[in-house]
Short mmCIF file of C-alpha atoms in Angstrom, two decimals:
data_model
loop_
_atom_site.label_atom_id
_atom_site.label_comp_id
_atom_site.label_asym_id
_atom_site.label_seq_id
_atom_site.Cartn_x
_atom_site.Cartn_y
_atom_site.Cartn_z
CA UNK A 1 -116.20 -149.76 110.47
CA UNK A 2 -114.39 -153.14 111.14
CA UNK A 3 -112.34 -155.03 108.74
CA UNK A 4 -114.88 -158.51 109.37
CA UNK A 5 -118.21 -155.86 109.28
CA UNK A 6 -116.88 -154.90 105.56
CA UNK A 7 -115.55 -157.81 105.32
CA UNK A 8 -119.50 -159.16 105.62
CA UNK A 9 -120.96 -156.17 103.99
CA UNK A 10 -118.72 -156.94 100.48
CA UNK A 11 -119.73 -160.47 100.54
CA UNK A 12 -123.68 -159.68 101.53
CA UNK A 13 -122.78 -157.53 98.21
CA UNK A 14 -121.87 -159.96 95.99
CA UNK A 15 -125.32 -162.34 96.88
CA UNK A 16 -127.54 -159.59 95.94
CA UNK A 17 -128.36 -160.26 92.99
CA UNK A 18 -128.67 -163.77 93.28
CA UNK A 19 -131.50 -163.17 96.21
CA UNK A 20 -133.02 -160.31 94.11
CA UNK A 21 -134.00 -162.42 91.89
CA UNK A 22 -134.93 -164.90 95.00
CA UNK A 23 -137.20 -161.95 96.27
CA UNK A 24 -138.74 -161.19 93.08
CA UNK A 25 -139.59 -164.67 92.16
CA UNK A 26 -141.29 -165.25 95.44
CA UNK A 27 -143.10 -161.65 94.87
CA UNK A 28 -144.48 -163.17 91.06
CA UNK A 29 -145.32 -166.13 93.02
CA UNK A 30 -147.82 -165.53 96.56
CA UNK A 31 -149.25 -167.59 98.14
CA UNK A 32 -151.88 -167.45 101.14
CA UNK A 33 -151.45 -167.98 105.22
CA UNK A 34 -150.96 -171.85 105.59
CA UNK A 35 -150.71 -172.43 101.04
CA UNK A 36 -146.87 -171.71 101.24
CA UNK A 37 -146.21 -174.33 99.67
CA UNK A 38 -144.06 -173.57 96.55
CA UNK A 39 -142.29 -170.84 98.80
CA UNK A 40 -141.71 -173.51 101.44
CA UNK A 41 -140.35 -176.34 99.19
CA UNK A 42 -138.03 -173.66 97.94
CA UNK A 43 -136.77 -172.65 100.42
CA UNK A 44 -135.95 -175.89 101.92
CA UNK A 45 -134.63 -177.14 99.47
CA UNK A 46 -132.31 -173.57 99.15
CA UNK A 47 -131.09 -174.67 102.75
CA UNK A 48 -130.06 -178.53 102.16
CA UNK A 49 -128.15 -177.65 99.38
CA UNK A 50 -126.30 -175.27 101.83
CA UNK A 51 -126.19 -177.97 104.59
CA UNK A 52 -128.32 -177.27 106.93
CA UNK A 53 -130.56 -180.09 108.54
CA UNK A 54 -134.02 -179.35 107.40
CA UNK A 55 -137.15 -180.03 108.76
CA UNK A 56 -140.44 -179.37 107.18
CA UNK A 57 -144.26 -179.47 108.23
CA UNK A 58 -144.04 -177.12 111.27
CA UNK A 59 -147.31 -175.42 111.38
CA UNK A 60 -148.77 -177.17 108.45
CA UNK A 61 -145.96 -175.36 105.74
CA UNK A 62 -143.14 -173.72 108.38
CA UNK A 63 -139.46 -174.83 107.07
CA UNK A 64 -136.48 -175.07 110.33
CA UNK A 65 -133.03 -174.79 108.90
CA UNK A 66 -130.68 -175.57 111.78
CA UNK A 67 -126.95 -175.47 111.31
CA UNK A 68 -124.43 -176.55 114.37
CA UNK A 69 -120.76 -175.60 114.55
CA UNK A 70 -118.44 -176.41 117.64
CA UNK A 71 -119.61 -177.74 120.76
CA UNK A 72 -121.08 -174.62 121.92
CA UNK A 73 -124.32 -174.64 123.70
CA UNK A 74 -125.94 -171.72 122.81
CA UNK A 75 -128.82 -171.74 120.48
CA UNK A 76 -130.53 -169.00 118.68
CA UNK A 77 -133.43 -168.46 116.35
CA UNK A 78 -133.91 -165.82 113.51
CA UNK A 79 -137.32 -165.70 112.03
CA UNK A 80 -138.59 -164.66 108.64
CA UNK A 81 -142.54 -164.80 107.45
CA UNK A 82 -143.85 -166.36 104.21
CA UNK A 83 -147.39 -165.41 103.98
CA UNK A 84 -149.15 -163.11 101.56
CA UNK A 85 -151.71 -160.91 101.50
CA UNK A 86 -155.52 -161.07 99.45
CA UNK A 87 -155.25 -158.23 97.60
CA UNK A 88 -155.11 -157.23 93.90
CA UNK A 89 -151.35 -155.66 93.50
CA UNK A 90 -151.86 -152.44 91.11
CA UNK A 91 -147.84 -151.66 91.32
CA UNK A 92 -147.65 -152.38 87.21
CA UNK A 93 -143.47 -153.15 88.55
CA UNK A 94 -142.16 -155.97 86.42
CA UNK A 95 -142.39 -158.45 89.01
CA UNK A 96 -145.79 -157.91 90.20
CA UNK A 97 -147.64 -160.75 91.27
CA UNK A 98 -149.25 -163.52 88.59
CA UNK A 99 -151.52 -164.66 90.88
CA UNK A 100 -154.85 -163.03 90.56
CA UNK A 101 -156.24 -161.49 93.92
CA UNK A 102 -153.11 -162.34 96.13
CA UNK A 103 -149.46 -160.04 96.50
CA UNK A 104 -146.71 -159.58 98.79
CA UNK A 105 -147.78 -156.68 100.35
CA UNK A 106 -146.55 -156.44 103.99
CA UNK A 107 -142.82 -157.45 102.81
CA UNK A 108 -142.79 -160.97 103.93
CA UNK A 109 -141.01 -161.87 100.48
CA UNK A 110 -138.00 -159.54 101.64
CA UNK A 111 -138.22 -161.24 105.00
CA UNK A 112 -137.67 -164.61 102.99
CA UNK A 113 -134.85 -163.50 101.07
CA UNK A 114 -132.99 -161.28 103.63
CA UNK A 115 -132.89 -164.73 106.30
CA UNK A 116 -131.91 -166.70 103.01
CA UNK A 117 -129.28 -164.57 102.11
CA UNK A 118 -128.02 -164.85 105.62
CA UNK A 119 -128.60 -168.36 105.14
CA UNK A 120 -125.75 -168.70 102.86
CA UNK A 121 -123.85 -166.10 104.27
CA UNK A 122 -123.31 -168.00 107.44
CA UNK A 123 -122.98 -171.53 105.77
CA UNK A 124 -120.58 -170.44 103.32
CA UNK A 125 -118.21 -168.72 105.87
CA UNK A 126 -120.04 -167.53 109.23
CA UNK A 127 -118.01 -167.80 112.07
CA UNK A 128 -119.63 -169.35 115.35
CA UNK A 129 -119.84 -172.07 118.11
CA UNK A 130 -123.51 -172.96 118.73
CA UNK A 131 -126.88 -173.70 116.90
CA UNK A 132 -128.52 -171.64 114.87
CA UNK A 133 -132.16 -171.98 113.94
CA UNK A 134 -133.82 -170.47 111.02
CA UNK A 135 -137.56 -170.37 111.21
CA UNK A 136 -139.67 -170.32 107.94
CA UNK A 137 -142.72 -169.29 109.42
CA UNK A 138 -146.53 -169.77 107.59
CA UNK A 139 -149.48 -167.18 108.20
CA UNK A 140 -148.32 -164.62 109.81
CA UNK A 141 -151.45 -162.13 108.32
CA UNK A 142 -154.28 -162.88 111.12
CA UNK A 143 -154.17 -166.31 111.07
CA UNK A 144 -151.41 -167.42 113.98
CA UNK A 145 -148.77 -169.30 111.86
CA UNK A 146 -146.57 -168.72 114.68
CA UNK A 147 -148.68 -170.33 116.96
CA UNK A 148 -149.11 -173.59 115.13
CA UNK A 149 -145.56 -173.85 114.71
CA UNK A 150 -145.14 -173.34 118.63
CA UNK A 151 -147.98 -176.31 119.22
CA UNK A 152 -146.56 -178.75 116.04
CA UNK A 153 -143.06 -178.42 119.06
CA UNK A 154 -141.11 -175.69 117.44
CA UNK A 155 -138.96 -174.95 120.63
CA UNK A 156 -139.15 -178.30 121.98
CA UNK A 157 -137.55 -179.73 118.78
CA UNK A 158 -135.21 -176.64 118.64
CA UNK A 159 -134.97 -175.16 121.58
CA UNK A 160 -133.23 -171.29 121.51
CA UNK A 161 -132.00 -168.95 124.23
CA UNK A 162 -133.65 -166.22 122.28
CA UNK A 163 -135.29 -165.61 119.26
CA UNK A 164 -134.92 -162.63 116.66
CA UNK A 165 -137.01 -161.20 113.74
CA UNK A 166 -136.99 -158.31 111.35
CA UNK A 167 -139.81 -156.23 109.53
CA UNK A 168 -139.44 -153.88 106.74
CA UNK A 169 -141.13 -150.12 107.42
CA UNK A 170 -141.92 -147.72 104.88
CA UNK A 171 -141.64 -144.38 105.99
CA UNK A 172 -137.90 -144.73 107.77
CA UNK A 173 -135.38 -144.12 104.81
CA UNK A 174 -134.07 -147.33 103.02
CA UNK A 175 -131.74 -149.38 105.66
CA UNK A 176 -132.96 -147.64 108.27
CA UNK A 177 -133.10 -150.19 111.94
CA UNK A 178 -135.20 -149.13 114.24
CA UNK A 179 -135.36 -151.00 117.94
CA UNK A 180 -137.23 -150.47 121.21
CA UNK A 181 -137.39 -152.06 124.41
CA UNK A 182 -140.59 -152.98 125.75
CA UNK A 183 -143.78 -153.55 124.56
CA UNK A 184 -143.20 -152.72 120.52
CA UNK A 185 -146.29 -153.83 118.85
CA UNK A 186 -149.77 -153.84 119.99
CA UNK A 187 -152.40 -156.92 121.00
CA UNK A 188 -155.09 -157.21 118.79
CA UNK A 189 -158.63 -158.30 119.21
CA UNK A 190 -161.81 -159.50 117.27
CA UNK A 191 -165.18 -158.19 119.03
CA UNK A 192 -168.76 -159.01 118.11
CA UNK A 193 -171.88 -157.32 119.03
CA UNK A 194 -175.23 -158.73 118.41
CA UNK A 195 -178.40 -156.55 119.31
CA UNK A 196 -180.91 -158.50 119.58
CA UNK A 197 -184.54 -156.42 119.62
CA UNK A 198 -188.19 -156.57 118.62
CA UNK A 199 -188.86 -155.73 114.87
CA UNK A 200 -191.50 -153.89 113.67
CA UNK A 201 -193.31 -151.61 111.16
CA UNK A 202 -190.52 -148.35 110.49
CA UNK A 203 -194.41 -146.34 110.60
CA UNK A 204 -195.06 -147.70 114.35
CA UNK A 205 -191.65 -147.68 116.36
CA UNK A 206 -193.06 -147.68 119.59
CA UNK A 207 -194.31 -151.14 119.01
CA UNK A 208 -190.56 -152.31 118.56
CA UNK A 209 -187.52 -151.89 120.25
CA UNK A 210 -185.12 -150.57 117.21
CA UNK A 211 -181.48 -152.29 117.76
CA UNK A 212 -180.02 -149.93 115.14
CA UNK A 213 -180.73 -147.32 117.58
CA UNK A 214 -179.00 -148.96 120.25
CA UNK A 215 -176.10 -150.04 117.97
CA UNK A 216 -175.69 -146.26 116.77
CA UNK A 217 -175.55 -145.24 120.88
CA UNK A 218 -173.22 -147.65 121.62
CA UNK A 219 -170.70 -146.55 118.84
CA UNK A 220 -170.61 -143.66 120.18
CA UNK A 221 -170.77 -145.08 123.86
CA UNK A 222 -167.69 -147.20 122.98
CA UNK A 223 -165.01 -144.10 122.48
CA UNK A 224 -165.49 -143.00 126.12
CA UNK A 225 -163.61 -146.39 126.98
CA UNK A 226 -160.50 -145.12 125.46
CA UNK A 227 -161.28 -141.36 126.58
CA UNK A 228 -162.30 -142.01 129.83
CA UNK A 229 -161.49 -145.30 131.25
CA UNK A 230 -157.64 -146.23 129.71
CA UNK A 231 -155.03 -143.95 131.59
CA UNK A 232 -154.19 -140.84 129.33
CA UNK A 233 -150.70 -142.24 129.04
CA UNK A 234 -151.49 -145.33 128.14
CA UNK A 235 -152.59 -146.54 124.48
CA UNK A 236 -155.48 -148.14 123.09
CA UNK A 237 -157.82 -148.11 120.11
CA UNK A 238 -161.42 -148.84 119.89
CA UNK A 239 -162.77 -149.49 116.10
CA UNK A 240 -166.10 -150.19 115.11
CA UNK A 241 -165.23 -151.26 111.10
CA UNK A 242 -168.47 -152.65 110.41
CA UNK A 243 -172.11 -151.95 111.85
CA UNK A 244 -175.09 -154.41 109.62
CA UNK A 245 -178.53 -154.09 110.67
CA UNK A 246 -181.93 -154.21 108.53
CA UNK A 247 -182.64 -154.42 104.49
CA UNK A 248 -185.51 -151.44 104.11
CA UNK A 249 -186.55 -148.16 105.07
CA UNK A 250 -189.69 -148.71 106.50
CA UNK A 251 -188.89 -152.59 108.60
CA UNK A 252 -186.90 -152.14 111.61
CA UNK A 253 -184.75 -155.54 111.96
CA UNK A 254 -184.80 -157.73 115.11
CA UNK A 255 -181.17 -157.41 115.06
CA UNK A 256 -177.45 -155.10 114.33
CA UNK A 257 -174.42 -156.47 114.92
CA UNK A 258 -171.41 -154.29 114.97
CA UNK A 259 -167.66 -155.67 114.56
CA UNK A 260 -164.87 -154.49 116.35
CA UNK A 261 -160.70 -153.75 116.35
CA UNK A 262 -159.47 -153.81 120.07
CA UNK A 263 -155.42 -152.85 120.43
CA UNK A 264 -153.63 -152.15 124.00
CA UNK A 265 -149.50 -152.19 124.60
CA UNK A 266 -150.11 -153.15 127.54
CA UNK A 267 -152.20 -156.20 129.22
CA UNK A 268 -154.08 -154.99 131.93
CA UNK A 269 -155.02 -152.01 129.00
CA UNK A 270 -156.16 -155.05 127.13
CA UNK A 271 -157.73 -156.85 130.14
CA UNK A 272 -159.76 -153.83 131.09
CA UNK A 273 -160.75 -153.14 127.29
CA UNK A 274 -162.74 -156.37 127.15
CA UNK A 275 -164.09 -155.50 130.41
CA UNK A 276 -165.75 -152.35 129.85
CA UNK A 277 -167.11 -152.98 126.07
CA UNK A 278 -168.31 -156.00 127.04
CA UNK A 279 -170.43 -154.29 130.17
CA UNK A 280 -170.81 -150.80 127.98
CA UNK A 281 -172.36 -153.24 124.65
CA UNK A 282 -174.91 -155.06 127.34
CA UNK A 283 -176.33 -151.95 129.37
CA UNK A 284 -176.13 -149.50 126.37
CA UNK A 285 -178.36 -152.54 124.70
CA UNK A 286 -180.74 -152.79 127.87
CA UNK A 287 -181.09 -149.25 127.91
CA UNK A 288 -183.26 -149.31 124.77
CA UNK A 289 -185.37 -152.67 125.73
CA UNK A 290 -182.33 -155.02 123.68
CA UNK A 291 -180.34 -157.75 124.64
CA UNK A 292 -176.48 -157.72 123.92
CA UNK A 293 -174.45 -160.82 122.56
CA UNK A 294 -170.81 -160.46 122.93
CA UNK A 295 -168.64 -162.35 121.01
CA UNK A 296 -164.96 -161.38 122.63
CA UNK A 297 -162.29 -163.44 120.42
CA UNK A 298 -158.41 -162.91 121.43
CA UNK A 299 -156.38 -162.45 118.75
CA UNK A 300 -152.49 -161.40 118.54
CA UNK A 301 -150.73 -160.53 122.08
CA UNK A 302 -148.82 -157.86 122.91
CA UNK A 303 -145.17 -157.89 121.62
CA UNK A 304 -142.62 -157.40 124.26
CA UNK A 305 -139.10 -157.12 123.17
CA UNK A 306 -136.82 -158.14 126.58
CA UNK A 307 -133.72 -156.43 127.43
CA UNK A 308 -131.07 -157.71 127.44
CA UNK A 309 -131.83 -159.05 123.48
CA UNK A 310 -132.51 -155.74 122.63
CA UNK A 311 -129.20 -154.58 124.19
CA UNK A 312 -127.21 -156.84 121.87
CA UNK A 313 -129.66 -155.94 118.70
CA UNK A 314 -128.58 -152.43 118.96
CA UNK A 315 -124.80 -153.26 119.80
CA UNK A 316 -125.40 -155.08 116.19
CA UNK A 317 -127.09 -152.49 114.36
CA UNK A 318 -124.77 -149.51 115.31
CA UNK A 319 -121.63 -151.76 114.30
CA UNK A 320 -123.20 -152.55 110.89
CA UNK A 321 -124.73 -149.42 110.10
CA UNK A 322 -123.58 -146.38 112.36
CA UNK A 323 -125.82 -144.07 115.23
CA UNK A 324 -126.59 -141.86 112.09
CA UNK A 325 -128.83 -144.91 110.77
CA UNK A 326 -130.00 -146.49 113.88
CA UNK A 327 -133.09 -145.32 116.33
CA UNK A 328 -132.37 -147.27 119.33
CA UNK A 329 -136.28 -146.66 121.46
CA UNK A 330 -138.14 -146.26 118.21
CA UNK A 331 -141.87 -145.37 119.02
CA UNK A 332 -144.37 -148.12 119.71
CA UNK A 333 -146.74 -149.48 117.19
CA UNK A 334 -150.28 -150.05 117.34
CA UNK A 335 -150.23 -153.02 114.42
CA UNK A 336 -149.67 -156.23 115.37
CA UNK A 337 -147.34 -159.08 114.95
CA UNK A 338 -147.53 -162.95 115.80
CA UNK A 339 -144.36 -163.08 116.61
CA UNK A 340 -145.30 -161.94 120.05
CA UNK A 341 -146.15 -165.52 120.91
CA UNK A 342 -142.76 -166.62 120.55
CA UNK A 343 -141.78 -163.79 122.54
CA UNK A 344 -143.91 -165.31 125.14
CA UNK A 345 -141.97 -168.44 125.40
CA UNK A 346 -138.75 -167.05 124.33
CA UNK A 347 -137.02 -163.83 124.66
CA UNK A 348 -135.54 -162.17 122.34
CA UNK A 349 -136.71 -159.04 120.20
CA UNK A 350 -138.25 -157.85 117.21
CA UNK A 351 -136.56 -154.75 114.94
CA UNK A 352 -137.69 -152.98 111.77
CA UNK A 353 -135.72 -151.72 109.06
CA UNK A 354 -136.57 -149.22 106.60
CA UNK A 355 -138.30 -149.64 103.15
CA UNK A 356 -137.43 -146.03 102.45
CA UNK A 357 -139.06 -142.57 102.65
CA UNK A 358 -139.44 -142.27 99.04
CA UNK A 359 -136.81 -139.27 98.55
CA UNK A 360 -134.06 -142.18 96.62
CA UNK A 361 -134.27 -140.26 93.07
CA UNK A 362 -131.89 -143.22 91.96
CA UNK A 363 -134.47 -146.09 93.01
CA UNK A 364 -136.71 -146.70 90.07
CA UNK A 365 -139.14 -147.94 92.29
CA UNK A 366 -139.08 -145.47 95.32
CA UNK A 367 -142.66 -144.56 95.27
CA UNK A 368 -143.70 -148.18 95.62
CA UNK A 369 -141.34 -149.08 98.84
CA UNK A 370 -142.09 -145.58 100.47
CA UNK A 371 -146.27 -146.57 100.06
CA UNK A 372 -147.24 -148.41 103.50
CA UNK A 373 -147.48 -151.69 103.83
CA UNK A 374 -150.97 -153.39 102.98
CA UNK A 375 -151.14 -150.99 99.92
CA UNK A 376 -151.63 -152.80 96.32
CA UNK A 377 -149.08 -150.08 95.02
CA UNK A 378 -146.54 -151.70 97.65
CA UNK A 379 -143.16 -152.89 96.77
CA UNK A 380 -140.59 -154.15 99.10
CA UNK A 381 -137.06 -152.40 98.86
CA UNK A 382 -134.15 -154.71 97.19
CA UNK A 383 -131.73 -152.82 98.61
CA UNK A 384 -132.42 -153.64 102.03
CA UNK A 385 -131.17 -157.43 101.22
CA UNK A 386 -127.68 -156.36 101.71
CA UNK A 387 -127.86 -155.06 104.94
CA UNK A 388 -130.76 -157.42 106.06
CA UNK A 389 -128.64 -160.52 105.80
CA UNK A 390 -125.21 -158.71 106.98
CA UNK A 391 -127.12 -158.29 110.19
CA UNK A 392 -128.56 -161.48 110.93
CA UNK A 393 -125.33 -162.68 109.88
CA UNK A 394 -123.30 -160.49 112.46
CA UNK A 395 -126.20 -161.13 115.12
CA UNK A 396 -125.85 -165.25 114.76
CA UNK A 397 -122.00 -164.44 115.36
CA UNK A 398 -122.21 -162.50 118.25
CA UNK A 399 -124.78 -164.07 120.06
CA UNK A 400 -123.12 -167.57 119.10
CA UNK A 401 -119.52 -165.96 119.10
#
């Protein structure tokens, strides 16, 4: 290891517990997709006091801390989400949530911190010739924060020759970074079927044309899509998560409706998925004397990390941490990610770092970082602020060097 990367590392040391207690506070504290607003006031006002130009308002409550040094014209952005999740945190950890119904359970209060303690890091003594860009980004869980801040200008007002963010994953041991070229994360999509039939008496079926029948058909209908009609080598998931239809045991109802998860890495995957459930949904329904509504809604797109970005997040992450700690073509995931959007417009490239594997006996809290993420026993891992902000710290250098 370099004299500057321990250099980095001892100071990244010293903030810790300063942005423990950032994290923690921002843990007691969440706060919904697009109601960030305590979280986003603070951390503004975190990055004027530093001296960064702030601007706030992006996406309804997105925060841009940009810093310039030198005349240089590159310009990067480093993004960190905000959002939190509604669900009833059962961790019993000191710093569990106060807010009734509503935790931190994907991480996105480590995200905060880590880009805050890099914040400093680089304002205090970061050494580079460029702009840098931190993006503060709102509703990140389903609801397209990133997307907002894209049409409210983001990369109009600050434009950047690439664009980097992080995400904590339980299961890879504590510190872990884990990149991949290519597609990374998966699209995800919303479907709705309606059957619409003929109700009737459950004593006189042949009077009726049952569209529970004809939804429980085309559940089953709707795996061959993924068995059958995606290439074997390719990836794709077909969910029905919820299938409503009728109130007794004798009426059958005039209509089901089934709801749908639809996830490709890749987008003619996606572009035939839509195709065939759309077609499968309407003749399964007309098989049975029904009618089939489709309500196909896009949701998150594919998330594409670019090459040559991913080259230089690697060269990063085996200088701060060593090949030991780093998986440089980690497997594809089939969650998603708004980031992707940016990605679209921007490239750059999106890396995870490990929450831990739960086999720290020194971490008093092990069990909570090693449970996945969406959990309401989950706890992000402290420890990873250290390393978190030492590498967006040496990533702004380097890429602004």
């Amino acid at each position: 290891m370099s004299t500057d990367i321990a250099d980095l590392l001892a100071r990244a040391q010293a903030l810790a517990p300063e942005f423990e207690a950032w994290r923690r506070d921002i843990h007691q504290h969440p706060e919904l997709g697009f109601e960030e607003h305590r979280t986003s006031e603070r951390v503004a006002e975190a990055l004027q006091g530093w001296g960064y130009q702030v601007t706030r308002g992006l996406g309804g409550t997105g925060v841009v801390g940009q810093l310039r040094r030198g005349s240089g014209t590159r310009r990067l952005g480093l993004r960190a989400d905000m959002d939190a999740l509604p669900i009833t945190e059962t961790s019993g950890l000191p710093h569990a949530s106060q807010h009734a119904g509503v935790m931190h359970a994907c991480g996105h209060d480590g995200h905060t911190a880590m880009l805050l303690a890099a914040a400093k890091l680089l304002a205090e003594s970061g050494r580079f010739d460029g702009t840098l860009n931190l993006i503060f980004q709102p509703a990140e869980e389903g609801l397209g924060g990133a997307v907002r801040m894209m049409q409210d200008g983001l990369f109009e007002q600050f434009p950047c020759d690439a664009v980097f963010a992080m995400h904590n994953m339980p299961g890879y041991p504590q510190g872990h970074l884990a990149l991949r070229e290519g597609p990374a994360m998966a699209s995800s999509d919303y479907v709705e079927i309606t059957l619409h039939g003929v109700g009737g008496h459950g004593a006189m079926p042949h009077r009726a044309a049952d569209p529970v029948v004809a939804g429980a058909s085309l559940v089953m209908a709707l795996q061959t899509v993924v068995s059958r009609n995606v290439d074997p080598l390719g990836m794709a998931v077909v969910t029905v998560g919820a299938f409503h239809a009728g109130q007794a045991n004798n009426v059958i109802p005039e209509t089901a409706t089934l709801k749908l998860s639809v996830r490709a890495l890749d987008r003619e995957v996606r572009r035939l998925l839509r195709e065939r459930i759309t077609a499968l949904a309407q003749a399964q329904a007309a098989s049975f004397g029904c009618t089939a509504q489709v309500d196909y809604r896009d949701g998150y797109a594919v998330l594409v990390n670019t090459p040559a970005e991913t080259a230089l997040a690697r060269e990063v992450a085996l200088a701060l941490a060593g090949p030991q700690q780093v998986t440089l073509q980690a497997p594809a995931l089939p969650g998603s990610e708004d980031f992707a959007f940016m990605l679209e417009k921007v490239p750059g490239s999106y890396l995870l770092i490990g929450n831990g594997d739960g086999q720290e006996a020194d971490h008093p809290f092990a069990g909570h970082c090693a449970c996945m993420v969406h959990n309401p026993g989950y706890d992000f891992n402290d420890r990873n602020l250290v390393r978190g902000a030492a590498y967006w710290s040496l990533l702004a250098q380097r890429f602004l060097d």
